[in-house]
Short mmCIF file of C-alpha atoms in Angstrom, two decimals:
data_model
loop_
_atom_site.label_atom_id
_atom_site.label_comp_id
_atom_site.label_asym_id
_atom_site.label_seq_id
_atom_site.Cartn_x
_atom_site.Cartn_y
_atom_site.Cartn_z
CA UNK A 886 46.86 6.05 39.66
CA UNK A 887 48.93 5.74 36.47
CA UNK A 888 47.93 5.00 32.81
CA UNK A 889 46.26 6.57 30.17
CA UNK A 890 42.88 7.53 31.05
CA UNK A 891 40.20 5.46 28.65
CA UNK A 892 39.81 7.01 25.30
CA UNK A 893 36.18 8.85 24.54
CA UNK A 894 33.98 7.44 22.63
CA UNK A 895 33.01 8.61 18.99
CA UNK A 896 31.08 11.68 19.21
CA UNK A 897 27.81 11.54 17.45
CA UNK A 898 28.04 13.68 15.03
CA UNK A 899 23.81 12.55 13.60
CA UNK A 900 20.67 13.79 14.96
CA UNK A 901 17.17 13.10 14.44
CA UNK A 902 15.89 16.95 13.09
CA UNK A 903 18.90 16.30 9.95
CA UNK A 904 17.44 12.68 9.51
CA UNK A 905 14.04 14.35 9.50
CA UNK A 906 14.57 16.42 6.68
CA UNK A 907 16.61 14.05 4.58
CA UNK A 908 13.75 11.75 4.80
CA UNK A 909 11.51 14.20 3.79
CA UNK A 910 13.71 15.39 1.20
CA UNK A 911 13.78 12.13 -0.39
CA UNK A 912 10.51 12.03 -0.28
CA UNK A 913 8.92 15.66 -1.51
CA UNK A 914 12.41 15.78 -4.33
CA UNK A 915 13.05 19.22 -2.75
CA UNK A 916 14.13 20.70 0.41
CA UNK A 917 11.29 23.68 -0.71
CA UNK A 918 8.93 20.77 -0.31
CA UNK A 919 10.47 19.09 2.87
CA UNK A 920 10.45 22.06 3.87
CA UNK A 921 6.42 22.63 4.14
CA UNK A 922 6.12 19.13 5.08
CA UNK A 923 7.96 19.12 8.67
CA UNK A 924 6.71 22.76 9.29
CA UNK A 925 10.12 24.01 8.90
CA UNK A 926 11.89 27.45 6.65
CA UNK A 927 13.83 26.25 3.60
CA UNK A 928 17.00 27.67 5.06
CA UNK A 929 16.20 25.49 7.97
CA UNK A 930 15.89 22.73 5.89
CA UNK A 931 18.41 22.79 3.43
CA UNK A 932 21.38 23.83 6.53
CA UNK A 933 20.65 20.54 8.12
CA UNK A 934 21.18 18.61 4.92
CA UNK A 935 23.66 20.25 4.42
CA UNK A 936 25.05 19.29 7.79
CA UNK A 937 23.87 15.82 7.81
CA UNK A 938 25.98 15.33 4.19
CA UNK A 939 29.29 17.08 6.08
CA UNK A 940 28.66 14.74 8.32
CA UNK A 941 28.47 11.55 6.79
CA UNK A 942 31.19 12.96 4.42
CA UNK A 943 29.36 12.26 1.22
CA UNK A 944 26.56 13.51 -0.80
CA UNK A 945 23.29 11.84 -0.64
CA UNK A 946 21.26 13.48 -3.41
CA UNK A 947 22.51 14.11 -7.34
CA UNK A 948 21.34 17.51 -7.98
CA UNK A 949 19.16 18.04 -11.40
CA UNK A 950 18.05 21.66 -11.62
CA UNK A 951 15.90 22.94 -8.84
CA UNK A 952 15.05 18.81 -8.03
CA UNK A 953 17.24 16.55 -5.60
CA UNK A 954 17.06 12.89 -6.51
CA UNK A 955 18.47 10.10 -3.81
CA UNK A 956 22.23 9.01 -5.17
CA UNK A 957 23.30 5.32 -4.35
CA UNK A 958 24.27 6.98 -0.82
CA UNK A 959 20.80 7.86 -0.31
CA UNK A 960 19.52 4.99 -1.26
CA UNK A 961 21.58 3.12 1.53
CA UNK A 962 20.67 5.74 3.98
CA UNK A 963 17.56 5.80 3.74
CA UNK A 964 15.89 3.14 5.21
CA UNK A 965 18.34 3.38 8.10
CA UNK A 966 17.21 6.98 8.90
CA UNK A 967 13.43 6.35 8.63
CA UNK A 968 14.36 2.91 11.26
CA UNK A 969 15.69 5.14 13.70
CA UNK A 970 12.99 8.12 12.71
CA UNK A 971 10.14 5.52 13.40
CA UNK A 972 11.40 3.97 16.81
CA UNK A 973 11.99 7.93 18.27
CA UNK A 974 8.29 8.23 17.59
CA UNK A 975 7.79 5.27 19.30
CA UNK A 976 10.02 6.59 22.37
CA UNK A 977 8.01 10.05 22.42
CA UNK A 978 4.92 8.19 22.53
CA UNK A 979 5.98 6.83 25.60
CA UNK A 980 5.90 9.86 27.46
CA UNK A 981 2.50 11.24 25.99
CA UNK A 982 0.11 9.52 27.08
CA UNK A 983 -0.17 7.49 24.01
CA UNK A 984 0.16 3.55 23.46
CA UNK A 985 1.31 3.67 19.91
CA UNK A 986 2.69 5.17 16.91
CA UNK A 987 0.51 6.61 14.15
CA UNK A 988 -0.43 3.50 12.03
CA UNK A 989 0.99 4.08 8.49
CA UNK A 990 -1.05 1.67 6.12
CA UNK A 991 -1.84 1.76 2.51
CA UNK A 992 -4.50 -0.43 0.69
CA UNK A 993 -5.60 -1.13 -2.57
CA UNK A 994 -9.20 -0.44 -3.38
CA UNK A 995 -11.12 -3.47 -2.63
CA UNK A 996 -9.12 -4.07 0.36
CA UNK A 997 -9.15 -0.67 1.35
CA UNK A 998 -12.95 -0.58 0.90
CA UNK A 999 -14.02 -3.72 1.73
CA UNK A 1000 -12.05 -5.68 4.03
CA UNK A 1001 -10.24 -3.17 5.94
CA UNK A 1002 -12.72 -0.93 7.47
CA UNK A 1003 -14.55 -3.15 9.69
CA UNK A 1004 -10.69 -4.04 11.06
CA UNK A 1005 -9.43 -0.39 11.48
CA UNK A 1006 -12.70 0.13 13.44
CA UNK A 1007 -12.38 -2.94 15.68
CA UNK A 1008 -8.38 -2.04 16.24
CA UNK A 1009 -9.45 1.64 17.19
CA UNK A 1010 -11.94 0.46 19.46
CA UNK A 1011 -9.01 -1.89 21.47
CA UNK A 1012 -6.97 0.31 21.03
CA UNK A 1013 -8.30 3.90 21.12
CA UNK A 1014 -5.13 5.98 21.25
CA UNK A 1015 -3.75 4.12 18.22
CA UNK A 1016 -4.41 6.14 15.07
CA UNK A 1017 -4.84 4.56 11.92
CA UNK A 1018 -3.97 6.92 8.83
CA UNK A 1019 -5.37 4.69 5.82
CA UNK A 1020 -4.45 5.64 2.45
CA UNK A 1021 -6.40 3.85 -0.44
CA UNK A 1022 -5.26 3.48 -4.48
CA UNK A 1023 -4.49 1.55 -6.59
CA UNK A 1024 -2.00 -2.07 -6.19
CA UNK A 1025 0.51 0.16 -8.34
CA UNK A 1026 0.51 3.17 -6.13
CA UNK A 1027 0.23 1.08 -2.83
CA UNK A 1028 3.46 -0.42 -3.72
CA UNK A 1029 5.12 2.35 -4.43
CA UNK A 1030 4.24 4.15 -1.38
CA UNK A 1031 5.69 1.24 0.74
CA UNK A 1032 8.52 1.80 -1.72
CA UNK A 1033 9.06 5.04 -1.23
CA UNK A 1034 8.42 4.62 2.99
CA UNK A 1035 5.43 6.63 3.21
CA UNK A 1036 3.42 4.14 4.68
CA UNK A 1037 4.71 1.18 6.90
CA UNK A 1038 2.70 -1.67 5.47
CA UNK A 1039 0.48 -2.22 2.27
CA UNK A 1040 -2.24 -3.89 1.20
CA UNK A 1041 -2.43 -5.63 -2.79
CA UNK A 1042 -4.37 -7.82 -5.26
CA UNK A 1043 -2.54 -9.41 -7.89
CA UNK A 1044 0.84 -10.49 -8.70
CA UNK A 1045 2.45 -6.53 -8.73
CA UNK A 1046 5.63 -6.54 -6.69
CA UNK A 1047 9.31 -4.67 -6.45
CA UNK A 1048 12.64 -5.29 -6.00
CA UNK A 1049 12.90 -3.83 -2.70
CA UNK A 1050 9.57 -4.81 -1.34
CA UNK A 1051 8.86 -8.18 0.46
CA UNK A 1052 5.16 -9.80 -0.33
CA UNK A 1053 3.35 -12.36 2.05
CA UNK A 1054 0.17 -14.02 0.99
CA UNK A 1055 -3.04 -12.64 3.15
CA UNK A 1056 -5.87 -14.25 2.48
CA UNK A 1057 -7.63 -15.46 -1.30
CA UNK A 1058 -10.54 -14.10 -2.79
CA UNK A 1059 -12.81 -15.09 -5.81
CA UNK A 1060 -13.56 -13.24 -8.80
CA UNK A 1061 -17.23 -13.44 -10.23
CA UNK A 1062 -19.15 -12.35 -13.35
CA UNK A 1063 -22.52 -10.01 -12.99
CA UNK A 1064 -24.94 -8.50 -14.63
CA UNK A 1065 -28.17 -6.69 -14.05
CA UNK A 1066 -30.81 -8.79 -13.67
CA UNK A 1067 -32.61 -7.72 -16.72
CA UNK A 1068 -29.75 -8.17 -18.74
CA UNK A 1069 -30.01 -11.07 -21.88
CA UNK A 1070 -27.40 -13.62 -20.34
CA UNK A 1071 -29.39 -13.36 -17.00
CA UNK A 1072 -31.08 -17.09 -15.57
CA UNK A 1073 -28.97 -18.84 -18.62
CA UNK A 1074 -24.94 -20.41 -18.65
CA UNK A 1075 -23.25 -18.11 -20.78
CA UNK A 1076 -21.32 -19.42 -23.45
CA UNK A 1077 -17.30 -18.26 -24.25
CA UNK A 1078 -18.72 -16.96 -27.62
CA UNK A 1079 -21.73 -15.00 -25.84
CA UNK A 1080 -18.57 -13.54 -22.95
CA UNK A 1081 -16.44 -12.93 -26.33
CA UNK A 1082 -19.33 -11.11 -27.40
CA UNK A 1083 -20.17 -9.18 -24.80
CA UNK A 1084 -18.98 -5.52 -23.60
CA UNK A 1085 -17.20 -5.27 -20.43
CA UNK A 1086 -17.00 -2.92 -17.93
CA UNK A 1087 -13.92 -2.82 -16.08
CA UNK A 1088 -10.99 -1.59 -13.45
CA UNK A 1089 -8.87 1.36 -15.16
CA UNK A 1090 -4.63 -0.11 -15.76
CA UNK A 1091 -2.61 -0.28 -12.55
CA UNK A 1092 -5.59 -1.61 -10.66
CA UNK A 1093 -5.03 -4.97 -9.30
CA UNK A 1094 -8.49 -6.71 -9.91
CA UNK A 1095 -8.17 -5.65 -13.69
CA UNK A 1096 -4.31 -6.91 -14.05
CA UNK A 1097 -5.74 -10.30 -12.95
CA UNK A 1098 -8.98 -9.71 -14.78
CA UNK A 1099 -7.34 -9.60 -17.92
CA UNK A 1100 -5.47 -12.55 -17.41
CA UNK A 1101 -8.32 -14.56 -16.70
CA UNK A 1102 -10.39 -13.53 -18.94
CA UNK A 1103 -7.90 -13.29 -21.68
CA UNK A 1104 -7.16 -16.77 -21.42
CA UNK A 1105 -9.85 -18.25 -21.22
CA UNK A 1106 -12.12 -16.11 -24.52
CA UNK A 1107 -11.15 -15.31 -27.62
CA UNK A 1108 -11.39 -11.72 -27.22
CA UNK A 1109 -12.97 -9.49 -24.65
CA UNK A 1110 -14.32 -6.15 -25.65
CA UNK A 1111 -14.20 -3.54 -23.32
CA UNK A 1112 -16.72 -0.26 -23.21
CA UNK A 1113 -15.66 0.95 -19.97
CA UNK A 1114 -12.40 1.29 -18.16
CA UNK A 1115 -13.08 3.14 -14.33
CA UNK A 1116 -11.30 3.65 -11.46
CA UNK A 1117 -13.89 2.64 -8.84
CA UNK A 1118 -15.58 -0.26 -8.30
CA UNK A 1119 -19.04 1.28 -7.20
CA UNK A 1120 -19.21 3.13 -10.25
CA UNK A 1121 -19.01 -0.07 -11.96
CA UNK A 1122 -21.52 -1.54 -10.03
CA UNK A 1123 -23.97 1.37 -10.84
CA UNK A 1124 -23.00 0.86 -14.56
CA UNK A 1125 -23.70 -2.48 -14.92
CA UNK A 1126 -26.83 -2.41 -12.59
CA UNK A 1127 -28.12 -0.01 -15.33
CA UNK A 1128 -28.13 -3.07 -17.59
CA UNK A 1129 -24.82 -1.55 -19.77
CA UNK A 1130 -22.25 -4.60 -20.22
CA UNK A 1131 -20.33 -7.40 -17.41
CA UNK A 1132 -18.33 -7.00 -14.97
CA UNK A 1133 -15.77 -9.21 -13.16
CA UNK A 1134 -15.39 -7.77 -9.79
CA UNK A 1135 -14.12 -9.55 -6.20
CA UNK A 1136 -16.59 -11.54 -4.29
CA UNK A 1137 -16.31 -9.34 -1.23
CA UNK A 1138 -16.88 -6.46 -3.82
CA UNK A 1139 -20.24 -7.37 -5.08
CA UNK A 1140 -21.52 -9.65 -1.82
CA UNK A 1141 -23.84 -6.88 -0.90
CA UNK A 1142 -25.50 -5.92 -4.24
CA UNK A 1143 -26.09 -9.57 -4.63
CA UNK A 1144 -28.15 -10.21 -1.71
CA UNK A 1145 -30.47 -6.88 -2.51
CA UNK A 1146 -30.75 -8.15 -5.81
CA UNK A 1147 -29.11 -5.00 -7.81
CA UNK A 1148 -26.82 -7.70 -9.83
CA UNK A 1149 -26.91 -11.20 -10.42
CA UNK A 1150 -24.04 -13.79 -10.72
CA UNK A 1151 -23.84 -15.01 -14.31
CA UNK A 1152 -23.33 -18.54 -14.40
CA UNK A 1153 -20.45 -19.24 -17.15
CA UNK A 1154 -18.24 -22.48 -18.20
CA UNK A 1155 -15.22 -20.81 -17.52
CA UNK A 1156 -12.82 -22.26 -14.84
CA UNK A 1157 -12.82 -20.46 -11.35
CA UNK A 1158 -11.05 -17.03 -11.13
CA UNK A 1159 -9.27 -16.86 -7.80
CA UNK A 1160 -6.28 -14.07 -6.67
CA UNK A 1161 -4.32 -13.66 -3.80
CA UNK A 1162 -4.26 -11.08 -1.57
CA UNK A 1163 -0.85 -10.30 0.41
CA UNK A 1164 0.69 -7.65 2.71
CA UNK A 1165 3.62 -5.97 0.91
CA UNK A 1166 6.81 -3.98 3.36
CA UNK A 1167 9.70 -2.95 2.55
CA UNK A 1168 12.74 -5.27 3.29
CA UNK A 1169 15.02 -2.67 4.60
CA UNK A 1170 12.08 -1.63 7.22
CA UNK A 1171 12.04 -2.94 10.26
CA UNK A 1172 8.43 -2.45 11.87
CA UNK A 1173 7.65 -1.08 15.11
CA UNK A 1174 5.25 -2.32 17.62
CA UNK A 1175 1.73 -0.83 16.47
CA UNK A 1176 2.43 -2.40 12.97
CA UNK A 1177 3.27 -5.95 14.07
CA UNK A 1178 0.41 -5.80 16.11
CA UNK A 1179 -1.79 -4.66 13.43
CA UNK A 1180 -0.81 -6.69 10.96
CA UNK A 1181 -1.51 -10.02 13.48
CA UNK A 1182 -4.74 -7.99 14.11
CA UNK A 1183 -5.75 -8.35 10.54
CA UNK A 1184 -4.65 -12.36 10.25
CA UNK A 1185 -1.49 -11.60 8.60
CA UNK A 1186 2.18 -12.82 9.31
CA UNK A 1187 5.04 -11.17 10.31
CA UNK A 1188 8.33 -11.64 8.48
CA UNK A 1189 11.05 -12.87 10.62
CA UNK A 1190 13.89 -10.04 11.56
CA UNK A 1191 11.46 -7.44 10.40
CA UNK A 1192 10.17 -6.62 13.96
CA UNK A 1193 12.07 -3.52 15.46
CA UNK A 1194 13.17 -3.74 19.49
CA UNK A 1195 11.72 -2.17 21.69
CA UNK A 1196 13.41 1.42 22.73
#
């Protein structure tokens, strides 16, 4: 035979353990930090960034001080890496015995509390070798975990959202007034002066029920006068039981303390107070099999193009 023979491929010059610690990196701010995260020595860590940059043939971090922040080549990296970081899992899985990736998820704290359990616990039960790592917090700090690619999906109240996130609406849910049942407005229709009037006890800033809270109430009474700000809705509950101000808390929230009898629903004159619930991911993620199915699991949709192949 004559002729050139046919010319090599590229060589991959990538692999998975440098895309593992950039990831981290990005995440902890330090390969120190990375470091402890993926159970590896610093000197491990920081070689195969600095391999991965040599590489690529470009910096991914700026360096300020001892911290390393993600550069615009980061940035673009980023969600690339954890894509291909996410479907090796997936490919490992397949020869472990296991059916699924690790479920990443991250709720806000009436979904997290409320409405998710009882689905994690029916999904484990299908699927028993599916783990389901819930995180709960706030709408603000669910979004920016999804940001950020800690998590692979989030739950959120309210209208929060970002740039780089995509939001889908979930399912609605009703906000309601309550009292204890001792308290004066009890077994009467409050009036907007008698809500003006009244002291409040409500979510702490960067919850979701008390962004739409305030905007609801806000628009509707003159002024509302808030005694208590807290960051969890059964010590609300507790508070107000105790016959110490309102509250304006989710339906699903309060559905239980209602039927013992703990609080009543005040009756008011002000218009209903409805929110939407929605599923937040990022729009540079695409999501491997678990998630898909856990999101249809839980009655939510499943953007178009955001559904990894299979390996």
């Amino acid at each position: 035979m004559t002729g050139k023979p046919d010319q090599p491929t590229s060589r991959l010059r990538l692999n998975l353990r440098q895309l593992e610690v950039f990831v981290a990196t990005a995440r902890e701010g330090s390969t120190r930090a990375a470091a402890d995260r993926i159970a590896r020595s610093q000197s491990a860590a920081s070689s195969a960034l600095a391999d991965l940059e040599a590489s690529v043939g470009a910096l991914l971090f700026d360096r300020i001080g001892r911290r390393l922040a993600l550069n615009e080549n980061g940035r673009a990296l980023l969600p690339k890496a954890q894509a291909l970081l996410d479907q090796a899992t997936e490919v490992q899985a397949l020869f472990s015995g296991e059916h699924a990736a690790p479920l990443r998820v991250a709720a806000s704290f009436t979904i997290g509390e409320y409405l998710l359990p009882e689905r994690v616990s029916q999904w484990t039960a299908l699927h028993p070798q599916s783990q389901v790592h819930l995180h709960i917090a706030n709408t603000r700090d669910v979004i920016d975990a999804v940001a950020r690619f800690d998590v692979d999906v989030g739950f959120i109240e309210g209208p929060q959202t970002h740039p780089d996130l995509v939001v889908r609406a979930w399912r609605t849910d009703e906000l309601v007034i309550v009292a204890a049942p001792g308290h004066p407005l009890a077994g009467r229709v409050a009036t907007h002066r008698q809500l003006s009037q009244a002291t409040w006890v409500l979510r702490e800033h960067g919850s979701g029920t008390r962004q739409v809270t305030d905007a609801w109430l806000i628009q509707n009474l003159e002024q509302v006068h808030v005694g208590f700000e807290l960051g969890s809705t059964e010590a609300i509950k507790r508070v107000v039981a105790s016959g110490t101000g309102l509250a304006c808390l989710s339906r699903y929230t309060v559905a239980q303390a209602l039927e013992d009898g703990h609080l009543i629903e005040l009756r008011t004159k002000l218009p209903a107070g409805t929110r939407r619930l929605a599923t937040v991911m990022h729009r540079d993620k695409l999501l491997g099999r678990a998630t898909t199915d856990f999101l249809r699991h839980c009655g939510a949709s499943v953007p178009r193009g955001a559904v990894a192949p299979l390996p």
